[in-house]
Coordinates of C-alpha atoms and ligand atoms in Angstrom, one line a residue:
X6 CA -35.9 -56.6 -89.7
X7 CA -33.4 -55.9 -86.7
X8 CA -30.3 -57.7 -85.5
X9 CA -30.2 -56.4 -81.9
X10 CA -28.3 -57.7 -78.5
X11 CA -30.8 -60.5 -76.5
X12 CA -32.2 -59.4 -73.1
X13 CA -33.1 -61.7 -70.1
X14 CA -36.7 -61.9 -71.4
X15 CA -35.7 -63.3 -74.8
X16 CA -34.5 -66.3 -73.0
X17 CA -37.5 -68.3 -73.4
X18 CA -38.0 -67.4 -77.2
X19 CA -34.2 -67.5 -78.0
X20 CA -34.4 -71.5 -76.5
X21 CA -37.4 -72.4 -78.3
X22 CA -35.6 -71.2 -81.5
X23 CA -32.2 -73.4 -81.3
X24 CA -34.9 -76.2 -80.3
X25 CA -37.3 -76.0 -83.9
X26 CA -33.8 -75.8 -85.6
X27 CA -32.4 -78.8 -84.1
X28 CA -29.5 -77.4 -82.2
X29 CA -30.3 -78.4 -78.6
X30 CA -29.2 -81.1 -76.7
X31 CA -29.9 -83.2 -73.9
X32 CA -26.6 -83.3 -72.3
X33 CA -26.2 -79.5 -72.8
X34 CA -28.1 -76.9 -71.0
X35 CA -28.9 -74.1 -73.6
X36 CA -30.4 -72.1 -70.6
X37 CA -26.9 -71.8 -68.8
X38 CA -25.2 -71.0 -72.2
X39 CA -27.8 -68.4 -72.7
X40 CA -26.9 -66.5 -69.4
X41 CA -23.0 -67.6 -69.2
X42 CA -22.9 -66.0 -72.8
X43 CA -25.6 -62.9 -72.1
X44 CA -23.5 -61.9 -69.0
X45 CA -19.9 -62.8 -70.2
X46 CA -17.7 -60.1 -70.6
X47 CA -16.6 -61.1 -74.1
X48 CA -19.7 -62.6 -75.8
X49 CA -23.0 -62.3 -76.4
X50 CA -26.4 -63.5 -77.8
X51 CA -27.6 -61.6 -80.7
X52 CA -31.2 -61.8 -82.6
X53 CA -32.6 -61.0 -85.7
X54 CA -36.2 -59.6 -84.9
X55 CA -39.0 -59.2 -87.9
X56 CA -42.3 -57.9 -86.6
X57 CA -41.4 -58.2 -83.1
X58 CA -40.9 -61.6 -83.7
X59 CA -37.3 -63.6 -83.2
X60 CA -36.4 -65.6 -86.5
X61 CA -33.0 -65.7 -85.6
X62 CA -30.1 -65.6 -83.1
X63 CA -26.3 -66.6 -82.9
X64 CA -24.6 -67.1 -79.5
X65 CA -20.7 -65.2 -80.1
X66 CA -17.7 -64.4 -78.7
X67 CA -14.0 -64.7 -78.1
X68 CA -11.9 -66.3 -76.0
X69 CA -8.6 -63.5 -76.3
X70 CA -7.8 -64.7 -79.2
X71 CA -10.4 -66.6 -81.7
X72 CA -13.4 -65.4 -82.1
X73 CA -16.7 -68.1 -82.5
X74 CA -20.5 -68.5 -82.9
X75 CA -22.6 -71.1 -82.1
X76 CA -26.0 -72.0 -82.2
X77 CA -26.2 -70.0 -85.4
X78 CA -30.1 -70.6 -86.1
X79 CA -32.7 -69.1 -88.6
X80 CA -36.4 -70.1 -88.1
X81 CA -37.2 -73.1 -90.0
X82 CA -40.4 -71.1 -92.1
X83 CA -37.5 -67.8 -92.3
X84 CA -34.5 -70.2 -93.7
X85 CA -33.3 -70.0 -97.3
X86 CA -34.2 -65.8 -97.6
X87 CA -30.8 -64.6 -97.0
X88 CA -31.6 -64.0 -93.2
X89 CA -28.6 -66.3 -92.0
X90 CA -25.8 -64.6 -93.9
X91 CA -27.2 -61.2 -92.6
X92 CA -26.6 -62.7 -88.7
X93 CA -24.1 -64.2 -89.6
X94 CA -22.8 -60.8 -90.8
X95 CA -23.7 -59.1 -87.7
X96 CA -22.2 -61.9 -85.6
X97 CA -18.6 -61.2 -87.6
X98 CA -19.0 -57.0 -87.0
X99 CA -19.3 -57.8 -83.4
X100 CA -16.3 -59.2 -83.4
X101 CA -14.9 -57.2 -85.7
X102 CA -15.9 -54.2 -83.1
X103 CA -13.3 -56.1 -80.6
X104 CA -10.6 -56.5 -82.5
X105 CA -11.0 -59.5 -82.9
X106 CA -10.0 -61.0 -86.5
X107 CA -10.6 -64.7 -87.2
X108 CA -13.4 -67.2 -86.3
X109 CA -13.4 -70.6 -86.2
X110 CA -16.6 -72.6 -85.2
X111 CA -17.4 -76.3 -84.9
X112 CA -20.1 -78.1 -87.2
X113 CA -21.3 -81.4 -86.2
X114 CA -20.3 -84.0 -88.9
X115 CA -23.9 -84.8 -89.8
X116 CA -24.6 -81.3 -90.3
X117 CA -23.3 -81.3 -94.3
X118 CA -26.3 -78.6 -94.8
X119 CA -24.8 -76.1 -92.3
X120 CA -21.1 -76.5 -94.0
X121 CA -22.2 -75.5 -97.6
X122 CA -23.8 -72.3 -95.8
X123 CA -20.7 -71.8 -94.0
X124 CA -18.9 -72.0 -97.1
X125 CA -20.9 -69.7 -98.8
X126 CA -19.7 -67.3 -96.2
X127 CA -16.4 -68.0 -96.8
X128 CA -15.6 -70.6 -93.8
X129 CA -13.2 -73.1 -95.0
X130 CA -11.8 -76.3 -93.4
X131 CA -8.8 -75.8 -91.1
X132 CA -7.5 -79.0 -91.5
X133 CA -7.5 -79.9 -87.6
X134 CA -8.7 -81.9 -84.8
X135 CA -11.6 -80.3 -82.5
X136 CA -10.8 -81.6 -78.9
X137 CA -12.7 -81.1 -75.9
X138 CA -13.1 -82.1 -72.3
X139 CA -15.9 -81.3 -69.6
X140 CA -14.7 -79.6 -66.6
X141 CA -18.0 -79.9 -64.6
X142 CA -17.3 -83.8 -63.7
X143 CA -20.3 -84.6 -66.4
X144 CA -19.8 -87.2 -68.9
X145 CA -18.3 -85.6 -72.2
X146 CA -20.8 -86.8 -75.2
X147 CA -20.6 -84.3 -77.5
X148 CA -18.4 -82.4 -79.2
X149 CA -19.7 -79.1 -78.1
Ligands
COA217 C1 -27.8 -72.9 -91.5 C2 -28.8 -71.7 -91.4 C3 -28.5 -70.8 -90.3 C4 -28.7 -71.0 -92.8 O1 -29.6 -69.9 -92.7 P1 -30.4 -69.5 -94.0 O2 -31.2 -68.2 -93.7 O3 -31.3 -70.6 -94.4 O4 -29.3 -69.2 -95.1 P2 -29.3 -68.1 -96.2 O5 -30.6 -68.0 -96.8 O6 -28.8 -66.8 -95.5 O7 -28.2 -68.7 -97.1 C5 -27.0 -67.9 -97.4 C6 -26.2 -68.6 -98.5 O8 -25.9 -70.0 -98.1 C7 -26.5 -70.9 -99.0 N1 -27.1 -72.0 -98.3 C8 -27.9 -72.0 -97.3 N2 -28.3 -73.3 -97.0 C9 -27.7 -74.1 -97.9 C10 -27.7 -75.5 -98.2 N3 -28.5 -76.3 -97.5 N4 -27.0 -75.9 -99.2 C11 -26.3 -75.1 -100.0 N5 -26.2 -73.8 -99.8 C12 -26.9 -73.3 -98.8 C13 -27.6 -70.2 -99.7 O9 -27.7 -70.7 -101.0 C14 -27.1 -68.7 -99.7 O10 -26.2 -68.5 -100.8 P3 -26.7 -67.6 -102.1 O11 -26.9 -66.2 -101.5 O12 -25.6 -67.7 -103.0 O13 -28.0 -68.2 -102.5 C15 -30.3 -72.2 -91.3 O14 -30.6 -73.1 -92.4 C16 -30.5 -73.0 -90.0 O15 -30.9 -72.4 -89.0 N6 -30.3 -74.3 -90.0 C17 -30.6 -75.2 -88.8 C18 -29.7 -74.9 -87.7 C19 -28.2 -75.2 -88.1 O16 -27.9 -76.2 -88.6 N7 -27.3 -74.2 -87.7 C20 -25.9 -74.4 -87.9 C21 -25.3 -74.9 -86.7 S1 -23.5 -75.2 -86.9

């Protein structure tokens, strides 16, 4: 069991992933936010290997000043083993390793499952307001 940084070549396996967990939509294109994050200059992709096999990944970064993840996923048959806190660990190093020293990170409402895990990893509610906006012209129907 390795958390490593994801290549080009994991693309494929990476998407499929955030797909059996549920985390894909249509209106997004996890394909660009693959590469935009693989070849940013402050974030990443990272995965958690087992047997050459990818039963995990998180998409992170910062933006100068916040740190985030997103698309935090464990395999469904891998979930409830302990494998998401230890990426979600490796997810806070990293940003730990750039200085940077909060996170914040959106859940969708529906998604009560994913805020008791957060919690258990000591997330909490910051009492505000996510806002967003598209800047590509496209119509905005999500919150992330
Ligand atoms: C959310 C997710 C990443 C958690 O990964 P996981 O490997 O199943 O979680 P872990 O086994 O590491 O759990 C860590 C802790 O969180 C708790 N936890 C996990 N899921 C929970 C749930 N549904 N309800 C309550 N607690 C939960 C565990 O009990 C564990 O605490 P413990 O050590 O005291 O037992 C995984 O379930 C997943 O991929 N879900 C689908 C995708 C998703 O919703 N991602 C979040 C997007 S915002």
């Amino acid at each position: 069991m390795q958390v490593r940084t994801a290549t080009g070549t994991d693309k494929r396996n990476v998407i499929t992933l955030w797909d059996a967990c549920g985390l894909t939509r249509p209106w997004n294109s996890p394909e660009d936010d693959f590469d935009f994050a693989l070849h940013g200059p402050s974030s990443t992709v990272l995965v958690l290997e087992s047997n050459h096999r990818i039963i995990g990944s998180t998409l992170v970064g910062h933006d100068g000043h916040r740190g985030t993840v997103y698309y935090v996923s464990i395999s469904p048959d891998h979930q409830g083993k302990g494998f998401g806190e230890l990426l979600m660990e490796a997810a806070e190093d990293w940003l730990r390793g750039r200085g940077v020293w909060k996170v914040n990170l959106l859940v969708r409402k529906e998604n009560s499952t994913a805020v008791r895990f957060y919690e258990k990893q000591g997330y909490g509610d910051q009492d505000c307001i996510a806002l967003g906006k598209r800047l590509d012209g496209r119509a905005d129907r999500s919150s992330n």
